[in-house]
Short mmCIF file of N, CA, C and O in Angstrom, two decimals:
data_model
loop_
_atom_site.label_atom_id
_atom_site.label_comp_id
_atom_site.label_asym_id
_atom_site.label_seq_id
_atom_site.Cartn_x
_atom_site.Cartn_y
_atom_site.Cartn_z
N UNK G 1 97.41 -152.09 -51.46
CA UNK G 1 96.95 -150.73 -51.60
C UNK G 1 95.55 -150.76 -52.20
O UNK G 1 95.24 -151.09 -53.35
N UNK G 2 94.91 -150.44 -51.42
CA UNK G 2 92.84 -150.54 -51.50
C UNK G 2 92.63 -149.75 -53.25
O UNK G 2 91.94 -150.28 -54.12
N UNK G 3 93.47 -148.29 -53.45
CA UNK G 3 93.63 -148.12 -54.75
C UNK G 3 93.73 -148.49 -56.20
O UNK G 3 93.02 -148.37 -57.20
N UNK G 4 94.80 -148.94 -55.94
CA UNK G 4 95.43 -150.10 -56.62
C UNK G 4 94.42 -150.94 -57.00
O UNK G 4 93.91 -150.62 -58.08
N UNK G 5 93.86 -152.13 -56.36
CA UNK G 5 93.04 -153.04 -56.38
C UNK G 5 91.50 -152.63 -57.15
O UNK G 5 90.75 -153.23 -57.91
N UNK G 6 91.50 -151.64 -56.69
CA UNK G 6 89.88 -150.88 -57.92
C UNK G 6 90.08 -150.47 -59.15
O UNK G 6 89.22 -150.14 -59.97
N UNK G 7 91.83 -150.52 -59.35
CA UNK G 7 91.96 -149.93 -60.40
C UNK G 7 92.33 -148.63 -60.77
O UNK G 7 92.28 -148.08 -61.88
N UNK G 8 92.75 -148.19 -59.61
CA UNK G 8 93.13 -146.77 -59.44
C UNK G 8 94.65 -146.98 -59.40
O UNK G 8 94.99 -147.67 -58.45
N UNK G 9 95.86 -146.47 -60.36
CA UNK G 9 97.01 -146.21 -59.89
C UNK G 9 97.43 -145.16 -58.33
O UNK G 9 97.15 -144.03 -57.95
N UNK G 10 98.14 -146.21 -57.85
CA UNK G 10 98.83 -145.13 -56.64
C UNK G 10 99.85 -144.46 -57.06
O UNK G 10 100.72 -145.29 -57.33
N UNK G 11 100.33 -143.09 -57.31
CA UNK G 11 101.16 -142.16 -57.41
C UNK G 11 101.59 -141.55 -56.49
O UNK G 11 101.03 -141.45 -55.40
N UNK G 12 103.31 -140.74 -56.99
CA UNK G 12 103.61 -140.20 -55.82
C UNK G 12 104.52 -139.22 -56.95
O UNK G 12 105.14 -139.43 -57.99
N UNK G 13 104.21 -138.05 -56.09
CA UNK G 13 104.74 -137.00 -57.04
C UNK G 13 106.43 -136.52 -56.69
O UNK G 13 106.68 -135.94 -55.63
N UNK G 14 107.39 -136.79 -57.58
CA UNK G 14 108.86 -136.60 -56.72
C UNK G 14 109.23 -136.00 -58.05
O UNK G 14 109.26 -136.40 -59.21
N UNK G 15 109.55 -134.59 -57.23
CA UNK G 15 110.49 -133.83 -58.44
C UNK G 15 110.05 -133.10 -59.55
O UNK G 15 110.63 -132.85 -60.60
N UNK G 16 108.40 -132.65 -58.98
CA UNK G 16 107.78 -132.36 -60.12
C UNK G 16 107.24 -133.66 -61.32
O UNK G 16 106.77 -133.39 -62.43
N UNK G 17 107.42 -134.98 -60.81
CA UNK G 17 107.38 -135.89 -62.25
C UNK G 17 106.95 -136.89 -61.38
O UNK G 17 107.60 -137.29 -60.41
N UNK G 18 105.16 -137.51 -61.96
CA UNK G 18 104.79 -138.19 -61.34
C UNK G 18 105.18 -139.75 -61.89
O UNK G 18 105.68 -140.10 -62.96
N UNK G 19 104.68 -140.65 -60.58
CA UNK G 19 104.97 -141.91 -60.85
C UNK G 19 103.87 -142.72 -60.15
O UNK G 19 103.36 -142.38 -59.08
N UNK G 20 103.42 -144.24 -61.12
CA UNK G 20 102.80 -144.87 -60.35
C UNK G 20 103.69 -145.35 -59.56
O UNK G 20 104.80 -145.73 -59.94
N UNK G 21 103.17 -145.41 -58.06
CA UNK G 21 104.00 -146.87 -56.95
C UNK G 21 103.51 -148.43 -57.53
O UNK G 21 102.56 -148.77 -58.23
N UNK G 22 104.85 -149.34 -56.77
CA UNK G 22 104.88 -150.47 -57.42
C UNK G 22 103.59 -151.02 -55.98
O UNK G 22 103.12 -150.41 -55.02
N UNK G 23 103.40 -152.44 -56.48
CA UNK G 23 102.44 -152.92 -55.21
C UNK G 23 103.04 -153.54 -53.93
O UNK G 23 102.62 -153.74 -52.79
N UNK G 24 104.62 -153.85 -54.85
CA UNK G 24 105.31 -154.99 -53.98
C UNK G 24 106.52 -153.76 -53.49
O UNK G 24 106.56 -152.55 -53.74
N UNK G 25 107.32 -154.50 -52.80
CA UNK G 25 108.24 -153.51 -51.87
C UNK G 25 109.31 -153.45 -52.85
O UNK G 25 109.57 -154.32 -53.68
N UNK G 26 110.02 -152.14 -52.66
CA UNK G 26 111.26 -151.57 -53.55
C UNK G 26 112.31 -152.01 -53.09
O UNK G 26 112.47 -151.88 -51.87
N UNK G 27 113.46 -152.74 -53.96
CA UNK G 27 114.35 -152.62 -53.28
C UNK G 27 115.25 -151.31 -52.23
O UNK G 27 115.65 -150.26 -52.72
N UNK G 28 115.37 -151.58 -51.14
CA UNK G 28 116.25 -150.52 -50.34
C UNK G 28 114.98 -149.65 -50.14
O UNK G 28 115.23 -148.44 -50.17
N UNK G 29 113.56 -149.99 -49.92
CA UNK G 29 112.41 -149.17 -48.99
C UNK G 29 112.17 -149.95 -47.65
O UNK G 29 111.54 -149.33 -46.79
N UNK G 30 112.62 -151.43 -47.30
CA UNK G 30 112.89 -151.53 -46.19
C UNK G 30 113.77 -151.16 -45.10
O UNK G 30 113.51 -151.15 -43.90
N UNK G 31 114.72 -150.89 -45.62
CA UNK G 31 115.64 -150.11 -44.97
C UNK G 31 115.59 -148.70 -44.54
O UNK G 31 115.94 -148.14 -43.50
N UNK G 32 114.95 -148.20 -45.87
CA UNK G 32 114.76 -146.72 -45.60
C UNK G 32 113.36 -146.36 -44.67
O UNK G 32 113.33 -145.44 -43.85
N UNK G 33 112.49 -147.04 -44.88
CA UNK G 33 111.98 -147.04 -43.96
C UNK G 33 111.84 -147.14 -42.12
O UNK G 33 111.14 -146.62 -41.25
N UNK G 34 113.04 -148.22 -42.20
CA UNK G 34 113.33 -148.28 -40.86
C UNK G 34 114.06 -147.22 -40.59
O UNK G 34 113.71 -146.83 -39.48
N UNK G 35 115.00 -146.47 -41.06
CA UNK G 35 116.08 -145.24 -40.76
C UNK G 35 114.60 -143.77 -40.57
O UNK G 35 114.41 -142.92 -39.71
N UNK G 36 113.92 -144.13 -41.78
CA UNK G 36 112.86 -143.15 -41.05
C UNK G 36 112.09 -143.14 -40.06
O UNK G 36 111.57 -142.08 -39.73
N UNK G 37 111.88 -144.14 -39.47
CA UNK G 37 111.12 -144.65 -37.99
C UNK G 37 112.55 -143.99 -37.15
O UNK G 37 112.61 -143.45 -36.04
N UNK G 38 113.30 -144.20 -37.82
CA UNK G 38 114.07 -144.17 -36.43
C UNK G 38 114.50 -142.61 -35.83
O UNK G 38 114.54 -142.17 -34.68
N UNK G 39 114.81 -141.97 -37.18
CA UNK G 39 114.74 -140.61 -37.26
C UNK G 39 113.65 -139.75 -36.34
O UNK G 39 113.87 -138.81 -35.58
N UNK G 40 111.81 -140.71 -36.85
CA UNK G 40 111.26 -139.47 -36.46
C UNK G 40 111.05 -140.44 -34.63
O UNK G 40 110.24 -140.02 -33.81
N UNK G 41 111.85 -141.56 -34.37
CA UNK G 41 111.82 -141.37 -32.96
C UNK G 41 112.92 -140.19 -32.06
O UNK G 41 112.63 -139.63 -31.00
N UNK G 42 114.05 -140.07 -32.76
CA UNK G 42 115.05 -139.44 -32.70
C UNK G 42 114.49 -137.56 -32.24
O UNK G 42 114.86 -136.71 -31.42
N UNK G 43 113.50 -137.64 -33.25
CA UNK G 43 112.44 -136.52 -32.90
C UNK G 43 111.74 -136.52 -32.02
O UNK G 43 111.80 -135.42 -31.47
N UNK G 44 111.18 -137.08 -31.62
CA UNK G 44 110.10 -137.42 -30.38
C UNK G 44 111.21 -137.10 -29.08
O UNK G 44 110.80 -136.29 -28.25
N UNK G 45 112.29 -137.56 -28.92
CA UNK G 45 112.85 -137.97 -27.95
C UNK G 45 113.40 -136.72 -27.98
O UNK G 45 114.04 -136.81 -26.93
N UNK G 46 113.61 -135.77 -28.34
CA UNK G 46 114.04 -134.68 -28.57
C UNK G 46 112.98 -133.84 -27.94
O UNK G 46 113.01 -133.40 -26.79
N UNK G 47 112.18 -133.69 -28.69
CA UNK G 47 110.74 -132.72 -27.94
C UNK G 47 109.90 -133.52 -26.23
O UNK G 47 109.16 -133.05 -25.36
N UNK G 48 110.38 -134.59 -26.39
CA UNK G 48 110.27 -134.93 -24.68
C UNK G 48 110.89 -134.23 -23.88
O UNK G 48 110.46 -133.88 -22.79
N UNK G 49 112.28 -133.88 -24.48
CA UNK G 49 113.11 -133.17 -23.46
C UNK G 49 112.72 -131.57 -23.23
O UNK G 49 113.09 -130.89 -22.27
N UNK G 50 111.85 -131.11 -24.40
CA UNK G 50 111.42 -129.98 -23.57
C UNK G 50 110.35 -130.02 -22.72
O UNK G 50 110.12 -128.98 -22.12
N UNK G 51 109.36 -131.33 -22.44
CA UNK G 51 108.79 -130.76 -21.37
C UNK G 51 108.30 -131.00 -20.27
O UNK G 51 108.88 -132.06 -20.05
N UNK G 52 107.65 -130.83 -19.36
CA UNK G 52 108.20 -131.14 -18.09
C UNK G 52 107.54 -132.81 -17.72
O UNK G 52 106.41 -133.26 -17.88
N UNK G 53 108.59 -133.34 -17.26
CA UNK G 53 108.55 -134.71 -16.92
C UNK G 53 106.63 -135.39 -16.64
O UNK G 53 106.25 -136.55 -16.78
N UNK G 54 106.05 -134.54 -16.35
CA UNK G 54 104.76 -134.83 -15.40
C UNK G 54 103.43 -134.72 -17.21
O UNK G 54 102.23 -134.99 -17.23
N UNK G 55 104.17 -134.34 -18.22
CA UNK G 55 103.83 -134.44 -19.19
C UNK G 55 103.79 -135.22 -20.48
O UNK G 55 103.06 -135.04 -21.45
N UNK G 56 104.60 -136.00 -20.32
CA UNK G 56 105.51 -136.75 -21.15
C UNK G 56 104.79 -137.82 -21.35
O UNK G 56 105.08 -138.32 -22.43
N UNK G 57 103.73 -138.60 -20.62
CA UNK G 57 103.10 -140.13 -21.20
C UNK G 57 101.89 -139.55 -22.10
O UNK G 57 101.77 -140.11 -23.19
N UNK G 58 100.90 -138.42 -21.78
CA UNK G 58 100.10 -137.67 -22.10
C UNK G 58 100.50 -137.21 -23.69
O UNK G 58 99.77 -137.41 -24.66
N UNK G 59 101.88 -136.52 -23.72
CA UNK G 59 102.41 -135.94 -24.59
C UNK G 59 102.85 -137.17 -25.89
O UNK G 59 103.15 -136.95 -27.06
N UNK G 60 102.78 -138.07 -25.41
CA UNK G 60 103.09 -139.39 -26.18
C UNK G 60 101.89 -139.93 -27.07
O UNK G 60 101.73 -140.28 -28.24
N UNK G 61 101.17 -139.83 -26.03
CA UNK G 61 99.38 -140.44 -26.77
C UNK G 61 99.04 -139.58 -28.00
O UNK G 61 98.82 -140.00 -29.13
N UNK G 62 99.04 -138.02 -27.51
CA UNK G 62 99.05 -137.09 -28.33
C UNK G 62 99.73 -137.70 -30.01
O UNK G 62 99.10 -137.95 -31.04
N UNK G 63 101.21 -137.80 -29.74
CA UNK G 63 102.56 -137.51 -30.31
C UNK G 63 101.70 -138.88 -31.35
O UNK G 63 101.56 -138.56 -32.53
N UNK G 64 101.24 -140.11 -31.01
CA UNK G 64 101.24 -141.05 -31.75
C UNK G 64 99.98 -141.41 -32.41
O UNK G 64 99.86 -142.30 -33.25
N UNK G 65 98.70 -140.34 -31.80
CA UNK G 65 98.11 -140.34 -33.03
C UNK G 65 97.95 -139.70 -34.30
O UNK G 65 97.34 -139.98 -35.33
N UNK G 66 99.02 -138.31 -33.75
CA UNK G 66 99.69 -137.55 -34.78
C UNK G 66 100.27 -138.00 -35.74
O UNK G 66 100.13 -137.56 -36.88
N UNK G 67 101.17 -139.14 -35.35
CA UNK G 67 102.08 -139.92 -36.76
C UNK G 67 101.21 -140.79 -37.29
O UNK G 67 101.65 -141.07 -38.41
N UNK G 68 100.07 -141.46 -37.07
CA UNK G 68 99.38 -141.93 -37.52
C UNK G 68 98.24 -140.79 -38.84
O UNK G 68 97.64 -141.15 -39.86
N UNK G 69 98.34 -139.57 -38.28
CA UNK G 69 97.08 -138.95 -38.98
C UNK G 69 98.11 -138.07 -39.95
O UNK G 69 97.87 -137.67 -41.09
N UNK G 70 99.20 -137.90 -39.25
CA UNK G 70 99.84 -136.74 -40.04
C UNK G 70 101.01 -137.04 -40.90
O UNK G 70 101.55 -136.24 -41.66
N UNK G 71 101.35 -138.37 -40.71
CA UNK G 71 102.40 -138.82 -41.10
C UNK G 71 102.16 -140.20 -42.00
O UNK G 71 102.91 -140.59 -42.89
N UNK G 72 100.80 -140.91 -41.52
CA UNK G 72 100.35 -141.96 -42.41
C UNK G 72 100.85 -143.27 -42.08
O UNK G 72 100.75 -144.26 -42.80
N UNK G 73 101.60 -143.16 -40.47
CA UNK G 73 102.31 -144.32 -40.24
C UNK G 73 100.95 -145.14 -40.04
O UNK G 73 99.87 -144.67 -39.70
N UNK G 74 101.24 -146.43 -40.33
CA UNK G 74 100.32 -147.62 -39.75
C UNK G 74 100.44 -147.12 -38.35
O UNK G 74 101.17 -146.20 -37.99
N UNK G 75 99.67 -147.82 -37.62
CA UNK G 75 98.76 -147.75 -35.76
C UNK G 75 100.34 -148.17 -35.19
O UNK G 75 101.07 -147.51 -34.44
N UNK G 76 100.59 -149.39 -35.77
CA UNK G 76 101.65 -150.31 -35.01
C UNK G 76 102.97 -149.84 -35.24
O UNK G 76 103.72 -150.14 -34.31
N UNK G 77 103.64 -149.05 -36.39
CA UNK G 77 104.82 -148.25 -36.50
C UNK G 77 104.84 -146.98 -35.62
O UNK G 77 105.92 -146.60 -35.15
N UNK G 78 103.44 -146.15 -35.31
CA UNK G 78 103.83 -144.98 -34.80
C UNK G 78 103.72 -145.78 -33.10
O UNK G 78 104.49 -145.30 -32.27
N UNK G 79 103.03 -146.66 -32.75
CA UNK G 79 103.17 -146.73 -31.36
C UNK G 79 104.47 -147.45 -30.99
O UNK G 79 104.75 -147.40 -29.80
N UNK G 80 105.48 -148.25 -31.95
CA UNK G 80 106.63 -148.55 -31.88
C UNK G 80 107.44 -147.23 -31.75
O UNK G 80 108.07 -147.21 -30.69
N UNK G 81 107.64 -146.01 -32.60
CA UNK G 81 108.30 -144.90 -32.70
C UNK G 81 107.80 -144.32 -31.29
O UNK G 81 108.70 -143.66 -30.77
N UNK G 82 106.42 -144.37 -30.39
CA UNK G 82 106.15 -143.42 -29.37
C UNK G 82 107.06 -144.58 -28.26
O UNK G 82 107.67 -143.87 -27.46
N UNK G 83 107.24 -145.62 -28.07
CA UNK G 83 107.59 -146.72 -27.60
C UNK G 83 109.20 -146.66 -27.43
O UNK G 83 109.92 -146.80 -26.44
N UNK G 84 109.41 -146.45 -28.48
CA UNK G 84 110.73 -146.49 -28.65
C UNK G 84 111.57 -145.38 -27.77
O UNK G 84 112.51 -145.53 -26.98
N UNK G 85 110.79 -144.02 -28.27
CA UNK G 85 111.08 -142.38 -27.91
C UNK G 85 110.95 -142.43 -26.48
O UNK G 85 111.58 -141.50 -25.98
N UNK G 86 110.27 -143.30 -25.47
CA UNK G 86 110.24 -143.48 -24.19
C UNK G 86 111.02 -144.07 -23.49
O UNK G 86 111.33 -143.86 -22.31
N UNK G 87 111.42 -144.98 -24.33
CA UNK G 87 112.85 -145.82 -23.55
C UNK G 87 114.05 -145.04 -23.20
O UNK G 87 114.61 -144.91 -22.12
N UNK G 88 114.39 -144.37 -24.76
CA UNK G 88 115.68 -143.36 -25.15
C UNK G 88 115.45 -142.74 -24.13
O UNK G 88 116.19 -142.87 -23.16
N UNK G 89 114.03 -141.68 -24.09
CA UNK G 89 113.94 -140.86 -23.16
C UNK G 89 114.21 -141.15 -21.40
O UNK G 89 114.57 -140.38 -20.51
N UNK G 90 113.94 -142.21 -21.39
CA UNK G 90 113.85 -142.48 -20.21
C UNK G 90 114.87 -143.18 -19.56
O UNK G 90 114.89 -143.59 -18.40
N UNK G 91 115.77 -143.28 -20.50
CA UNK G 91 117.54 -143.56 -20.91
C UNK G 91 117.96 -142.54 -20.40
O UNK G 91 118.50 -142.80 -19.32
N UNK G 92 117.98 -141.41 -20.66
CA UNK G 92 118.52 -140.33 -20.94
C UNK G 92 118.98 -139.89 -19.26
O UNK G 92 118.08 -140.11 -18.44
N UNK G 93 120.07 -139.40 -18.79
CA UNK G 93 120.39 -138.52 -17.54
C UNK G 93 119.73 -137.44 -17.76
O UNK G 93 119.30 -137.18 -18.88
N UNK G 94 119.50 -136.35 -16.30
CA UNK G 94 119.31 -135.15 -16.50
C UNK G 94 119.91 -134.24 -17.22
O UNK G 94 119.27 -133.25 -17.60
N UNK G 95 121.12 -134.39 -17.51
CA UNK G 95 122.73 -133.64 -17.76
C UNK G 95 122.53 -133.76 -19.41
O UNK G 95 122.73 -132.87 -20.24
N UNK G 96 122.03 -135.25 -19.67
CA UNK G 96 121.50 -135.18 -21.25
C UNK G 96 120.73 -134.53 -21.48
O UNK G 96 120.77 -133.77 -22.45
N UNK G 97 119.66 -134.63 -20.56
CA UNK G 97 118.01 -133.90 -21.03
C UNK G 97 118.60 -132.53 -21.33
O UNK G 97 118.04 -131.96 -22.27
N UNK G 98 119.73 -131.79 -20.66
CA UNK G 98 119.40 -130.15 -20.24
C UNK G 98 120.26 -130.46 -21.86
O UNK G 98 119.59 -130.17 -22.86
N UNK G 99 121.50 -130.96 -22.07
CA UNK G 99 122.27 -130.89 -23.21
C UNK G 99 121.28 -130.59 -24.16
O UNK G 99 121.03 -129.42 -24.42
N UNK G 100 120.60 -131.67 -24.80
CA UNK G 100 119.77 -131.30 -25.58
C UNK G 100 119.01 -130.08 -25.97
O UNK G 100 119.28 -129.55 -27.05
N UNK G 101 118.13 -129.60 -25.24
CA UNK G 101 117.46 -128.83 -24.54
C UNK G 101 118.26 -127.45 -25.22
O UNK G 101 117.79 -126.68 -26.05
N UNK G 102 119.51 -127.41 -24.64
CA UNK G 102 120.77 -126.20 -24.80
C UNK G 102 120.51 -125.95 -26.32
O UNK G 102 120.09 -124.92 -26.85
N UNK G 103 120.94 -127.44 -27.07
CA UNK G 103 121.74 -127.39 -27.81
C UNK G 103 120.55 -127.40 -29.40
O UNK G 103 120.72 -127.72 -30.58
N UNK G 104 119.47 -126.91 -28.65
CA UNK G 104 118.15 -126.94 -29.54
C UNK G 104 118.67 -126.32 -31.71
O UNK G 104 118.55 -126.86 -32.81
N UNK G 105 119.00 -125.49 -31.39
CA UNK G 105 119.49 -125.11 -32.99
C UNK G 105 120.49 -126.19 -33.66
O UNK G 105 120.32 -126.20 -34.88
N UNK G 106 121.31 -126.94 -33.30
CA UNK G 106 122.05 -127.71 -33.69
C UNK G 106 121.45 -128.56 -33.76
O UNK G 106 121.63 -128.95 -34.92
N UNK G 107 120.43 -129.56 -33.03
CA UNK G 107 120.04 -130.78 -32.86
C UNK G 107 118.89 -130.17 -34.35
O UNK G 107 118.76 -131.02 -35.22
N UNK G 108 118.40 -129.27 -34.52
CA UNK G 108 117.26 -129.23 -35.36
C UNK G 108 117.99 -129.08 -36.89
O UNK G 108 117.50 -129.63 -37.87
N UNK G 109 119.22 -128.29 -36.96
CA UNK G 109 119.77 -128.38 -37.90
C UNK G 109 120.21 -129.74 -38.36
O UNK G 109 119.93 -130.14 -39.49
N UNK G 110 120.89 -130.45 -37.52
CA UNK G 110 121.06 -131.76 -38.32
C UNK G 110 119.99 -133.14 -38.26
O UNK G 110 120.33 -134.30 -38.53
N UNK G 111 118.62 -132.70 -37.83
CA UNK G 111 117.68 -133.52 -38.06
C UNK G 111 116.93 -132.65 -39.33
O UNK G 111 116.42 -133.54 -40.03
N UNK G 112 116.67 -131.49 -39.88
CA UNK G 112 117.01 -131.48 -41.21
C UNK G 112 117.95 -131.55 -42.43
O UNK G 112 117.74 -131.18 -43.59
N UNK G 113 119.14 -132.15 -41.83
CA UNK G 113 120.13 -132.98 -43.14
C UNK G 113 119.65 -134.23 -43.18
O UNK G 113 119.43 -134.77 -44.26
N UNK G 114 119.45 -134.79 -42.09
CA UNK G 114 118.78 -135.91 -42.36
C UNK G 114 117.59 -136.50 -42.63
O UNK G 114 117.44 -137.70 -42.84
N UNK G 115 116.28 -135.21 -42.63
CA UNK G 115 115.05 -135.15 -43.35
C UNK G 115 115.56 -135.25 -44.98
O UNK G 115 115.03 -135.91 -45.87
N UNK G 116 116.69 -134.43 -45.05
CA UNK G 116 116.91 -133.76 -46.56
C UNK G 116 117.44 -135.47 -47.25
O UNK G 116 116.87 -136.21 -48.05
N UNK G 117 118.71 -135.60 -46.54
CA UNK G 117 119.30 -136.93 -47.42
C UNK G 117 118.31 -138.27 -47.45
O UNK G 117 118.67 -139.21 -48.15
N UNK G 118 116.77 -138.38 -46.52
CA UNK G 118 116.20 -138.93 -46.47
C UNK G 118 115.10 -139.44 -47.35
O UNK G 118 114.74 -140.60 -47.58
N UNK G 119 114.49 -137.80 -47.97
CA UNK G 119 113.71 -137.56 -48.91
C UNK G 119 114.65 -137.88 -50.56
O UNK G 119 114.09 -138.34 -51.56
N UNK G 120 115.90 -137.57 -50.51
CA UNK G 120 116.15 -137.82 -51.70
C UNK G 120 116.69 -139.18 -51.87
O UNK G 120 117.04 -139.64 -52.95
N UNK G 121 116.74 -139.71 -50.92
CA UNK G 121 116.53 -141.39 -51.32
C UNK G 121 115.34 -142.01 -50.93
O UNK G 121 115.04 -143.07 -51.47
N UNK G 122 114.83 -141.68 -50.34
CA UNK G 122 113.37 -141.80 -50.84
C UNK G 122 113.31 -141.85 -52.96
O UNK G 122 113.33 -142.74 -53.81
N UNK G 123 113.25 -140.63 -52.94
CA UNK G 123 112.76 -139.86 -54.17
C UNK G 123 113.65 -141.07 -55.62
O UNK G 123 113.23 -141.54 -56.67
N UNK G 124 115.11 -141.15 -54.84
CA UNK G 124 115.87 -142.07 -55.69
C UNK G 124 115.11 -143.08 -55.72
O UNK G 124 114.65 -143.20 -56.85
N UNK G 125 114.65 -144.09 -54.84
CA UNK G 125 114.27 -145.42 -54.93
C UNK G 125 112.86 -145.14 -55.98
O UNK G 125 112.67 -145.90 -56.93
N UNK G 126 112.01 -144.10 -55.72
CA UNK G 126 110.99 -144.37 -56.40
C UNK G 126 111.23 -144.01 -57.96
O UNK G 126 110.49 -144.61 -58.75
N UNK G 127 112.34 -142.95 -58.61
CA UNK G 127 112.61 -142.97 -59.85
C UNK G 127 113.27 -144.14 -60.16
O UNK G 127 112.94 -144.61 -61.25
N UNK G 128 114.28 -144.90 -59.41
CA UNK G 128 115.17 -146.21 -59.91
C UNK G 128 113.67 -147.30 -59.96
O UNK G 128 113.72 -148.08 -60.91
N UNK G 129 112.86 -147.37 -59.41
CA UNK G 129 112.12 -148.50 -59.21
C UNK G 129 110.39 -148.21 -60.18
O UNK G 129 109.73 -149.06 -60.77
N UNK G 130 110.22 -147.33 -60.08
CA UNK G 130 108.55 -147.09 -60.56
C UNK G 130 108.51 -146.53 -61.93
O UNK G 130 109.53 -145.98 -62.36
N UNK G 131 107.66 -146.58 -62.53
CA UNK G 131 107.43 -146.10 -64.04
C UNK G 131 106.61 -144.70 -63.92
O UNK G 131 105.62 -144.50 -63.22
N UNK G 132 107.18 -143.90 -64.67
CA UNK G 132 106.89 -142.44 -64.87
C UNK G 132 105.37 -142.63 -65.37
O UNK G 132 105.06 -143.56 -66.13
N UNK G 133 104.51 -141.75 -64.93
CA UNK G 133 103.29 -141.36 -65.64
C UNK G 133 102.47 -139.95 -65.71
O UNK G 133 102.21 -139.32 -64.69
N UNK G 134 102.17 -139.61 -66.73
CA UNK G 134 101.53 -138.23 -66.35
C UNK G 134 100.86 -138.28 -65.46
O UNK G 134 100.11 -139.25 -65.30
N UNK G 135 100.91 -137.06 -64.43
CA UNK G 135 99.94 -136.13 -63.95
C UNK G 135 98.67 -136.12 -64.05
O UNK G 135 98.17 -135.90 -65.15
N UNK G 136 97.82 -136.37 -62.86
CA UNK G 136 96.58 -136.66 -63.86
C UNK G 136 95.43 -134.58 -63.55
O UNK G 136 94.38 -134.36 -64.15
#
């Protein structure tokens, strides 16, 4: 972390109560990390299905420099997640595509339980693992 190294603590604010991040990896942030790649492909592959087929490689390029700018993934995680979301997608029957599609309020509801249980282990690993510091 380029921060870090100048002398700057990296922080991350969870819960109202800040913390420096460690430099080295947390226990159980490899994991969670991968469940979050996988999640926000789970997403991707979802919003492919709304739109129309003749859009979808275009809609990808888009989709992955977005997770890169908006999401902070490294280059090589979000083009794995746009990568990934193409296979599924392209997995998928028509009969799935429309399912989905249908079943739009449900599929969004339980991809925010799993934003939710995501963030708070997130939030766990960084209180079990990092040292509290004021706010600056």
């Amino acid at each position: 972390m380029t921060l870090a190294r100048l002398g700057q603590p990296v922080a991350l604010e969870v819960e109202q109560q800040c913390f420096a991040l460690s430099l080295h990896e947390m226990p159980g942030e490899v994991d969670w990390r991968i469940e979050f790649l996988q999640w926000l492909t789970r997403k991707v592959v979802f919003y492919l299905t709304t739109l129309p087929e003749t859009d979808v490689i275009q809609s990808l390029l888009r989709v992955e420099r977005e997770l890169i700018l908006e999401t902070g993934l490294h280059s090589l995680e979000a083009q794995a997640v746009t990568e990934a979301a193409l296979v599924e997608f392209q997995n998928l029957g028509e009969k799935e595509r429309k399912e989905l599609v249908e079943d739009q309020a449900r599929f969004q509801q339980y991809s925010m339980k799993e934003w939710t249980a995501l963030t708070e282990r997130y939030a766990q690993i960084v209180r079990s693992q990092c040292q509290s510091v004021k706010a600056a």
